Coordinates of C-alpha atoms and ligand atoms in Angstrom, one line a residue:
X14 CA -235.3 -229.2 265.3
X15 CA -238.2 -229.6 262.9
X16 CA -237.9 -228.0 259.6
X17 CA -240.4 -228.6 257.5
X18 CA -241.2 -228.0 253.0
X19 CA -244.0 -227.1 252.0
X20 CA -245.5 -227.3 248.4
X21 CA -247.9 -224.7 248.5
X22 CA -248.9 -221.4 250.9
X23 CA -252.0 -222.8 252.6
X24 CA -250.3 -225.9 252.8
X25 CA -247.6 -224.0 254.4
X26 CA -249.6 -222.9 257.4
X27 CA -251.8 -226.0 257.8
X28 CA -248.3 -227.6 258.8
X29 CA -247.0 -224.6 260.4
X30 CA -250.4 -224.8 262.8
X31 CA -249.9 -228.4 263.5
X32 CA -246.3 -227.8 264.8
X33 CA -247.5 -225.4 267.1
X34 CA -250.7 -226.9 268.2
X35 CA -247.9 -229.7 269.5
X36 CA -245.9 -227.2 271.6
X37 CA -243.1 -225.9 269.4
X38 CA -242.7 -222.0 268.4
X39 CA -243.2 -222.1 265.0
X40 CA -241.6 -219.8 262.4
X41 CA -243.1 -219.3 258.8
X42 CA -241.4 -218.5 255.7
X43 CA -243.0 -217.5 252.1
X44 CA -240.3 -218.5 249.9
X45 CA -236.5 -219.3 251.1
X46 CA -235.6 -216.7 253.2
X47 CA -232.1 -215.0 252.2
X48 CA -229.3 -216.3 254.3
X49 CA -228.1 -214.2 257.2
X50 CA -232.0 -213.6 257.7
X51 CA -232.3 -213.0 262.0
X52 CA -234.8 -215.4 263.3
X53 CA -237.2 -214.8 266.0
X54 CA -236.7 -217.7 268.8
X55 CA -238.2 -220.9 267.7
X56 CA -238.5 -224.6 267.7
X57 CA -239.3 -225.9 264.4
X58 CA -239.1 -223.4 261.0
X59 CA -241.7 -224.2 257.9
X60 CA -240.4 -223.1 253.8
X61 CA -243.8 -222.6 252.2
X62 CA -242.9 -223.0 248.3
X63 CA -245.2 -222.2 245.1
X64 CA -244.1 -226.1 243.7
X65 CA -246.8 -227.8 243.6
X66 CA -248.4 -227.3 240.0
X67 CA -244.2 -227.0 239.4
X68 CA -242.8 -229.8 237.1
X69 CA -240.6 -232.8 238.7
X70 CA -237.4 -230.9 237.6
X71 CA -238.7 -227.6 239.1
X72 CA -240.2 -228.3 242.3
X73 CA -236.7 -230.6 243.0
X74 CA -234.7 -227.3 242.3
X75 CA -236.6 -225.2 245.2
X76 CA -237.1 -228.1 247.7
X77 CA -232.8 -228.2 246.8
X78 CA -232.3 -224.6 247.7
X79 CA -234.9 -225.0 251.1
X80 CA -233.3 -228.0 252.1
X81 CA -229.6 -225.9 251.9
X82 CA -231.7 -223.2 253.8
X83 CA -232.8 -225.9 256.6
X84 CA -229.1 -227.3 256.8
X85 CA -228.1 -223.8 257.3
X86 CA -230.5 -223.2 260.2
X87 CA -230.0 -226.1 262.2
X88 CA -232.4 -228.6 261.1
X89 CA -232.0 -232.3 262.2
X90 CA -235.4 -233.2 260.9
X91 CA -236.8 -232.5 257.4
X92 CA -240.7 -233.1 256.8
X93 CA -241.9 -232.7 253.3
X94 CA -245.5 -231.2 253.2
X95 CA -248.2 -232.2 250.3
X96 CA -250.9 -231.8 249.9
X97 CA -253.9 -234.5 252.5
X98 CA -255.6 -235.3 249.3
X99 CA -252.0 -236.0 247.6
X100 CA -252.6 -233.5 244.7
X101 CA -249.9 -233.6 242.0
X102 CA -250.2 -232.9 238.4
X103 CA -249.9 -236.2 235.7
X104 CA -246.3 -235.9 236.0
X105 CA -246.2 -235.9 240.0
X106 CA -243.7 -234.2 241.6
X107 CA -244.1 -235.8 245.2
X108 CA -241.9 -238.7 244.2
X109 CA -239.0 -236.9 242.4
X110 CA -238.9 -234.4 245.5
X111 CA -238.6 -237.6 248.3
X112 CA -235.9 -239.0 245.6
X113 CA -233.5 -235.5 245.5
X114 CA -234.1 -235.0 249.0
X115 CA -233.5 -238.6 250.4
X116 CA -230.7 -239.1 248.5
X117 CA -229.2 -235.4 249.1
X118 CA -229.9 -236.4 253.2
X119 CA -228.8 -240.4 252.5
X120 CA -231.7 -242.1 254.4
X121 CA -232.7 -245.4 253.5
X122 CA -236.1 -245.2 254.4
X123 CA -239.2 -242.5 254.6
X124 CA -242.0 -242.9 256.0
X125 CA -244.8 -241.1 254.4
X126 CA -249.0 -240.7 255.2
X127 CA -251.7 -238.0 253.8
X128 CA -253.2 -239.0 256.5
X129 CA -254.8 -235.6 258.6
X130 CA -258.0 -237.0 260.7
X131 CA -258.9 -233.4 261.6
X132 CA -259.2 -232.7 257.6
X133 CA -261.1 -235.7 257.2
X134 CA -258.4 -237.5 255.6
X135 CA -257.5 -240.8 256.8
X136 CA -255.1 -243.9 255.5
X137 CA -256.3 -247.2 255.4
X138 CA -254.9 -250.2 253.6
X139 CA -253.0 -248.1 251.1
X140 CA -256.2 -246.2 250.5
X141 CA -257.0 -242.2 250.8
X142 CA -260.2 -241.6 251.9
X143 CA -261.9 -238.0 252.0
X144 CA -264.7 -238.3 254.9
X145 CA -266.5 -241.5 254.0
X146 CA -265.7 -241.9 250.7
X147 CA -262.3 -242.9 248.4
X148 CA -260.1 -239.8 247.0
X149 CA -261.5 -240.7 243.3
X150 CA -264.7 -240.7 244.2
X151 CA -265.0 -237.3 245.9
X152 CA -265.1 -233.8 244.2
X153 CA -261.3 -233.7 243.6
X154 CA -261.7 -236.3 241.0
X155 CA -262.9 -233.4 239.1
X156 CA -260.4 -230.8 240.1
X157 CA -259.1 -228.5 237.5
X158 CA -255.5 -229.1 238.0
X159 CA -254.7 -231.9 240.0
X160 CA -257.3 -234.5 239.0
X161 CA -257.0 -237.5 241.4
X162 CA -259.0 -240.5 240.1
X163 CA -257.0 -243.5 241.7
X164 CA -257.2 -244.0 245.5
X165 CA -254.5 -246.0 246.2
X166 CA -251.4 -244.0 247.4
X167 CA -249.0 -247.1 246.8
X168 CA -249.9 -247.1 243.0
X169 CA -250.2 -243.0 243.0
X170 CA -246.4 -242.5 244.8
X171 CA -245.4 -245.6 242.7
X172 CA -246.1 -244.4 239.4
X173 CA -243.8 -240.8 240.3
X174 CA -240.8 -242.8 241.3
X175 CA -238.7 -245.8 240.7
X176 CA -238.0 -245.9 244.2
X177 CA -239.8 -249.3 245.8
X178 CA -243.0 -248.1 247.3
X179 CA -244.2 -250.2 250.3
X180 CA -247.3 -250.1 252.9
X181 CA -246.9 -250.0 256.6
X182 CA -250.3 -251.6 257.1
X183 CA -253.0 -250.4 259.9
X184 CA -252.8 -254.0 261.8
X185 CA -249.2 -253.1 262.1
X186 CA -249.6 -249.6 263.4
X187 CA -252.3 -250.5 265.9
X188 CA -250.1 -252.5 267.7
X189 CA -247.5 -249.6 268.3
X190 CA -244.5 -248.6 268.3
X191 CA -242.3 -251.8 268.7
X192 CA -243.9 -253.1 265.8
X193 CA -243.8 -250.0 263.6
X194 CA -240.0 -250.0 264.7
X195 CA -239.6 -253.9 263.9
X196 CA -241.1 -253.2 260.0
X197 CA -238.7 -250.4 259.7
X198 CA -235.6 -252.2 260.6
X199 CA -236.2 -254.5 257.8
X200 CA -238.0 -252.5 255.6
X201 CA -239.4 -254.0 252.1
X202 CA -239.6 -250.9 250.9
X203 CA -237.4 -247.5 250.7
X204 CA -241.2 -245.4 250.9
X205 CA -243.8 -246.5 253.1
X206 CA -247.2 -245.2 253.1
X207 CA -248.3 -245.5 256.7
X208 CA -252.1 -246.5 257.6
X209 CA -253.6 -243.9 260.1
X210 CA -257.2 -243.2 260.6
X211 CA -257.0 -241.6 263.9
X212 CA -254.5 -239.0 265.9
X213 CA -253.6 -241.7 268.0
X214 CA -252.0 -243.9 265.4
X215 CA -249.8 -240.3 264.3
X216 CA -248.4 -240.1 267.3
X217 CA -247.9 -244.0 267.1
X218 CA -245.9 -242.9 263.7
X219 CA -244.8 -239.7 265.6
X220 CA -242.8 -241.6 268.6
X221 CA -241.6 -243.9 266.0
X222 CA -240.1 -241.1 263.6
X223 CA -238.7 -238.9 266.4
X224 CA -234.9 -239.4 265.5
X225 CA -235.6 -239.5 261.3
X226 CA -234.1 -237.2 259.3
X227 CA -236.6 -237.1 256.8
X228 CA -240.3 -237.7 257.1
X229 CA -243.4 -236.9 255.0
X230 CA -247.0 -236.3 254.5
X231 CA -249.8 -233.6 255.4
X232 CA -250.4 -231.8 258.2
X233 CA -251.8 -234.9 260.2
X234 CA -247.9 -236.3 260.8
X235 CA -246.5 -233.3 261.2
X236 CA -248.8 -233.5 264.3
X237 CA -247.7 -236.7 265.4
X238 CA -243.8 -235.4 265.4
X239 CA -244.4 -232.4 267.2
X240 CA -246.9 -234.0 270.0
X241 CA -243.9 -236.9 270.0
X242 CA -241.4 -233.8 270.9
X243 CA -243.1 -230.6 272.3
X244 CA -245.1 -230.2 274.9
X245 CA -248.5 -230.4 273.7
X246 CA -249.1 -226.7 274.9
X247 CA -250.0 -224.9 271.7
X248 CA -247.4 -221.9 271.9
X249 CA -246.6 -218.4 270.2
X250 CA -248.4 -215.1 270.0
X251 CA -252.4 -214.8 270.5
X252 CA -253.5 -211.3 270.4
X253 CA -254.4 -210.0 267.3
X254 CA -253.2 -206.4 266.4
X255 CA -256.1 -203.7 267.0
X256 CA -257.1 -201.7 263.5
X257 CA -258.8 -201.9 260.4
X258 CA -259.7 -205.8 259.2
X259 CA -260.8 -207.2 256.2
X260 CA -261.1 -210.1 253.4
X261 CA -260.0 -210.8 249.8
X262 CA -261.4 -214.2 248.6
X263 CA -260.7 -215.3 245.4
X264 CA -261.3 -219.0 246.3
X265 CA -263.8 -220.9 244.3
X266 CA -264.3 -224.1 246.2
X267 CA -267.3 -225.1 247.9
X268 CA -266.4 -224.4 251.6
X269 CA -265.5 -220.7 250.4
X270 CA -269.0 -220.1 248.9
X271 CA -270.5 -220.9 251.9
X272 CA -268.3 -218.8 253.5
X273 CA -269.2 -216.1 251.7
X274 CA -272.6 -216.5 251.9
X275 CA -272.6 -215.8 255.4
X276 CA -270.8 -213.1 255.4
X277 CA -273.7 -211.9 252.4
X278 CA -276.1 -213.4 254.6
X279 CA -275.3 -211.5 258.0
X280 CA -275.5 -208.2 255.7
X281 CA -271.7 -206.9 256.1
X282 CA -270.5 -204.8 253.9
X283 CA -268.7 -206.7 250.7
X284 CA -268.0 -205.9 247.1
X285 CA -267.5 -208.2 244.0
X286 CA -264.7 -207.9 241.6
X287 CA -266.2 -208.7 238.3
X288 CA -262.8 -209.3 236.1
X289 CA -265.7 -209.4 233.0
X290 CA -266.7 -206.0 233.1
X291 CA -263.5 -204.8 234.1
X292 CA -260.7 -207.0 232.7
X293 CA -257.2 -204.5 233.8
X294 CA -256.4 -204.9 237.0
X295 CA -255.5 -201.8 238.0
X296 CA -258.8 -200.2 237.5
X297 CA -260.6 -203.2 239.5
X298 CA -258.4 -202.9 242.3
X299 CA -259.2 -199.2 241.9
X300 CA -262.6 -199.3 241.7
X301 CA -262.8 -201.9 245.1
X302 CA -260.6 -199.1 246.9
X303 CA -263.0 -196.6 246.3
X304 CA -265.7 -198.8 247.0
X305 CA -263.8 -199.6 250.5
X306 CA -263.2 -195.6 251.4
X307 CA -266.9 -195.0 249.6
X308 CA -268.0 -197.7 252.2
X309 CA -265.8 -196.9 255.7
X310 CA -266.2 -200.6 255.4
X311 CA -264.0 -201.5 258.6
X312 CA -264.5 -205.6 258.3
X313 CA -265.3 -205.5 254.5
X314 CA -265.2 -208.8 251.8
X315 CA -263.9 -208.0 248.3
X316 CA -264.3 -210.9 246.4
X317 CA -264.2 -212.5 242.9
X318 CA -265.5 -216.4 244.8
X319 CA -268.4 -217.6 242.4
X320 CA -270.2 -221.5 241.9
X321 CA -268.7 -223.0 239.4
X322 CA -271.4 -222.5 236.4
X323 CA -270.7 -219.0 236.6
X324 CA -267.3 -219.3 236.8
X325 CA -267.1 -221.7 233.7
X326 CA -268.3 -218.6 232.0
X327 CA -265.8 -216.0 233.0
X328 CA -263.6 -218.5 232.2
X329 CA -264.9 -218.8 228.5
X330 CA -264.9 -214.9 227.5
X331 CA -261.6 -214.2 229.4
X332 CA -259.9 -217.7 229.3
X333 CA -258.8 -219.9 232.4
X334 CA -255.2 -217.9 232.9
X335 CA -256.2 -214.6 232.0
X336 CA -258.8 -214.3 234.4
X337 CA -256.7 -215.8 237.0
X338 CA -254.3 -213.7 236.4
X339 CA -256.4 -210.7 236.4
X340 CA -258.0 -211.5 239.9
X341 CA -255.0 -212.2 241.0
X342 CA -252.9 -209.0 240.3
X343 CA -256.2 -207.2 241.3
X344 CA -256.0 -208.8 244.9
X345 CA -252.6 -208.2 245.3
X346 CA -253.0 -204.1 244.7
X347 CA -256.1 -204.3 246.3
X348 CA -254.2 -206.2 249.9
X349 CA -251.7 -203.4 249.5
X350 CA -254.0 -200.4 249.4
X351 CA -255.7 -201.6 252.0
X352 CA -253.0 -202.0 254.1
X353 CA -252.6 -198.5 253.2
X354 CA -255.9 -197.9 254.4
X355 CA -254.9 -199.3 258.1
X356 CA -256.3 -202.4 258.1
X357 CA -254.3 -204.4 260.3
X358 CA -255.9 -207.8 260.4
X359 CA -256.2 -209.4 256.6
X360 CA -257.8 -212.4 255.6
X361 CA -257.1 -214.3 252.1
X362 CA -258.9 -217.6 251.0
X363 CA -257.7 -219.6 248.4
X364 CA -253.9 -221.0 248.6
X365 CA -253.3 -219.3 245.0
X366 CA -254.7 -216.1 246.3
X367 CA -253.2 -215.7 249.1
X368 CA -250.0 -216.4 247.8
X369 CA -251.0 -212.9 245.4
X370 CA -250.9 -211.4 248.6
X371 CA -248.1 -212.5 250.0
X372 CA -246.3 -211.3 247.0
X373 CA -247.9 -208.4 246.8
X374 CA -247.4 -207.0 250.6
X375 CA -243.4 -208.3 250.0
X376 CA -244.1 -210.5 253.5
X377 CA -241.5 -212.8 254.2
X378 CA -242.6 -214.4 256.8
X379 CA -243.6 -214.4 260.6
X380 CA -244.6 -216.2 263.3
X381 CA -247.2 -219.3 263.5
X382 CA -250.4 -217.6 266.5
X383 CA -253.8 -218.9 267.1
X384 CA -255.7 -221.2 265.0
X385 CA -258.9 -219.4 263.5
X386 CA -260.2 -223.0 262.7
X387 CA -258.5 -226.4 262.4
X388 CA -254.9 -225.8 259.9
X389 CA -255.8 -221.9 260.0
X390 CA -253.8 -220.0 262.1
X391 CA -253.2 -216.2 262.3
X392 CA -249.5 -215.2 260.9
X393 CA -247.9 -212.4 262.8
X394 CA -244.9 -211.1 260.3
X395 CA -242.0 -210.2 261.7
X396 CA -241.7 -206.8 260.5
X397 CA -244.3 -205.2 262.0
X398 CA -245.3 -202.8 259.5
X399 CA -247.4 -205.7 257.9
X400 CA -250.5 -206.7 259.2
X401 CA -251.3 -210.0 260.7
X402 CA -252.5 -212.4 258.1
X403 CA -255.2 -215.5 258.0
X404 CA -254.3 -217.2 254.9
X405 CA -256.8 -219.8 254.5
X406 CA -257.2 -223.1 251.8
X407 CA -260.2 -223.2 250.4
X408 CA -261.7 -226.3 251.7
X409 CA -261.0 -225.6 254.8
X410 CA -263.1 -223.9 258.1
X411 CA -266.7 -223.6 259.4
X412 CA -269.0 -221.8 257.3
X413 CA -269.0 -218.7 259.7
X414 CA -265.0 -218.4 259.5
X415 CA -264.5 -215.5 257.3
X416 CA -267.2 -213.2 259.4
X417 CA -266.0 -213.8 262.3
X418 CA -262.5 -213.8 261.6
X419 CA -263.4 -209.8 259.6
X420 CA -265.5 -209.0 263.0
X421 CA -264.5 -205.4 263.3
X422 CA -262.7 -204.8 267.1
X423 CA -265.0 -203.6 269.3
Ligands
ATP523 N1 -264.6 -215.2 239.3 C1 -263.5 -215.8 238.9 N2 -263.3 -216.0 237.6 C2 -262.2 -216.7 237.2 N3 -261.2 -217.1 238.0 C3 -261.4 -216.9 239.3 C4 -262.5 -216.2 239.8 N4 -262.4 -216.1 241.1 C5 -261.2 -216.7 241.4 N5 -260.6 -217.1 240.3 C6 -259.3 -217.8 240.3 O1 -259.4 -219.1 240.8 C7 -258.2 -219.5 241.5 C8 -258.7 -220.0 242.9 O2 -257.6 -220.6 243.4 P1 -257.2 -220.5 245.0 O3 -256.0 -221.3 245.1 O4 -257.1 -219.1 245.4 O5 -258.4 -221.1 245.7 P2 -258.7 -222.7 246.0 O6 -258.2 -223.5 244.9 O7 -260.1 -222.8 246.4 O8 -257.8 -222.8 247.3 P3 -256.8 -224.0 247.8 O9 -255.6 -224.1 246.8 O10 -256.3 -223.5 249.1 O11 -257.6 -225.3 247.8 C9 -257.4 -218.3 241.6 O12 -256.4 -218.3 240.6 C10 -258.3 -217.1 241.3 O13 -257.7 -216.0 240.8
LIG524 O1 -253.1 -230.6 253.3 C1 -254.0 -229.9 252.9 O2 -255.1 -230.3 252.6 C2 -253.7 -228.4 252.9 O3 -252.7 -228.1 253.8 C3 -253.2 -227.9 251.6 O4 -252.2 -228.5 251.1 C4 -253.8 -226.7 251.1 O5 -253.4 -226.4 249.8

């Protein structure tokens, strides 16, 4: 069984969604469930952690404990989840985690790819590329945390480990699985970055990595294992829960905006959280309730999303953290009053935020439904006093996701 780690929420059920999409019931867990914790049937279980902005030493101690948790559960196959555009911090945690974890598991090799053709990310020669351009030349280059200005993934895992990095070249891959297997019985390497710039060369890789213990990547391999083992029938629950639904976006990136637009654009209703004219959170969360009960707005937005210019200048007068922080706590009251409220179906974009709502609702965890849009499926928790939950990265979806997915039921 499949059991994979994830470094962040969103990244969590991006890899959660591509284990189902392959045929295997697919459980997901905010956070290391306590042990004893009664799991619906499954096939393959996903840890989504909060590790990676973590330091090395950090996010080594919480991949520790989910590995234990894994172990515990039956697991035969670990795949570590980061980030497709192999976001880590200057200190990069990605290689320390692969270290602790192949050592704790004693595997000689892993076999590793960002690689996820659906996100637009593909590996070729050693080299990430984001759509038609290299990693450090698209917008992440600029991101606020995770800066990536080097392309090359052999130089980027290199510089986190001591561990020998190698490539498992596209040539190689290409020409299947007998000559990905022949590389890795003598492999130059103990990490090898494997070329793929299609599905078909991830399920190459998948067929190949069937028996390993321990595998990683993005979501794009994670596909390959579970088309390589399931039955390629996407399975688990598809009917949403019938109630109230709405959408808290506190996701700043450029997909969100436009997501946001629309949902502006088609005239539902929506409400802006403005953490400048009202810095305590309580009272914004507050003030969007009443808004919400003011509005009987079944299918509302409550958002704090903005371009970047004006977010630069919240971000001067309150400071980076404060403001995050503020939105953050905000949401969190806000996704529990308005589960309060009814609302049954709940939308979050922005990995950070909907990890704030996560927290805030005390959901553990639940089980991997429908995709909403490629790496964003619903989340039914198992208790069902929660509602079910579309927890979407920011980058990711069509431009019409969050109306539709907040389209009141008819
Ligand atoms: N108007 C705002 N002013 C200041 N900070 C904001 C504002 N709106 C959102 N934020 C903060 O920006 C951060 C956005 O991060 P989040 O992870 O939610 O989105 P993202 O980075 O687009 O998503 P992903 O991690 O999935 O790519 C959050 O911490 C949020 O609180
Ligand atoms: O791999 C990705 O791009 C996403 O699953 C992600 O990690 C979102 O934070």
């Amino acid at each position: 069984m499949i059991g994979a780690i994830a470094d962040d929420v969103t990244g969590g059920t991006d890899v959660a969604v591509a284990l189902r999409r392959g045929g295997l019931r697919t459980l997901l867990f905010f956070g290391v469930p306590p042990a004893g914790t009664t799991l619906p049937a499954h096939d393959a279980v996903v840890v989504a952690l909060k590790s990676r902005m973590a330091s090395p030493q950090q996010a080594v101690a919480m991949s520790l404990e989910a590995l234990e948790w894994l172990r515990n559960n039956k697991v035969s196959q670990v795949y570590v989840k980061y980030c497709s555009t192999f976001d880590s911090t200057a200190e990069g945690n990605i290689g320390p985690v692969l270290d602790a974890l192949s050592s704790a598991l004693s595997v000689d090799v892993v076999v590793t790819t960002p690689s996820s053709p659906r996100h637009g990310r593909t590996q070729y020669r050693g080299h990430l590329f984001i759509g038609d351009g290299l990693l450090a030349e698209s917008p992440m280059r600029e991101h606020p945390v995770t800066p990536m200005r080097d392309s090359n993934l052999v130089r980027l895992l290199q510089a986190q480990t001591r561990t020998p990095v190698g490539l498992i070249g596209h040539d190689t891959v290409r020409e299947g699985a007998t000559a990905v297997r022949g590389v890795l019985e003598r492999p130059a390497a103990r990490y090898l970055l494997a070329d793929a710039t299609t599905d078909e060369d991830l399920l190459v890789l998948g067929r190949v990595l069937a028996g390993a213990p321990l595998v990683a990547g993005a979501a794009g391999l994670a596909s390959g294992l579970a088309a390589a083992a399931g039955s390629s029938q996407a399975s688990g629950p598809d009917v949403l829960p019938a109630g109230r639904s709405a959408a808290l976006s506190g996701s700043c990136s450029a997909r969100t905006l436009d997501q946001v637009a629309e949902v502006l654009r088609r005239g539902r209703p929506a409400h802006r959280l403005d953490p400048v004219a009202v810095p305590d959170p309580a009272a914004l969360a507050a003030r969007a309730l009443a808004w919400f009960d003011a509005a009987d707005a079944d299918g509302a937005l409550i958002y704090s999303s903005m371009p970047p210019e004006d977010l630069h200048r919240t971000q001067e007068v309150l400071g980076v953290q404060r403001s995050a922080r503020v939105l953050e706590r905000a949401t969190g009251l806000i996704a529990a009053g308005l589960v309060r409220r009814g609302v049954r179906r709940l939308v979050a974009a922005g990995g950070e935020t909907s990890g704030a709502v996560v927290a805030a609702l005390g959901v553990r965890g639940g089980v991997v439904g429908a995709e909403a849009a490629p790496g964003v499926p619903w989340i039914h928790p198992v208790d069902p006093a929660h509602p079910a939950l579309l927890l979407k990265s920011g980058n990711f979806g069509e431009p019409d996701l969050l109306a539709v997915a907040t389209e009141p039921a008819r």
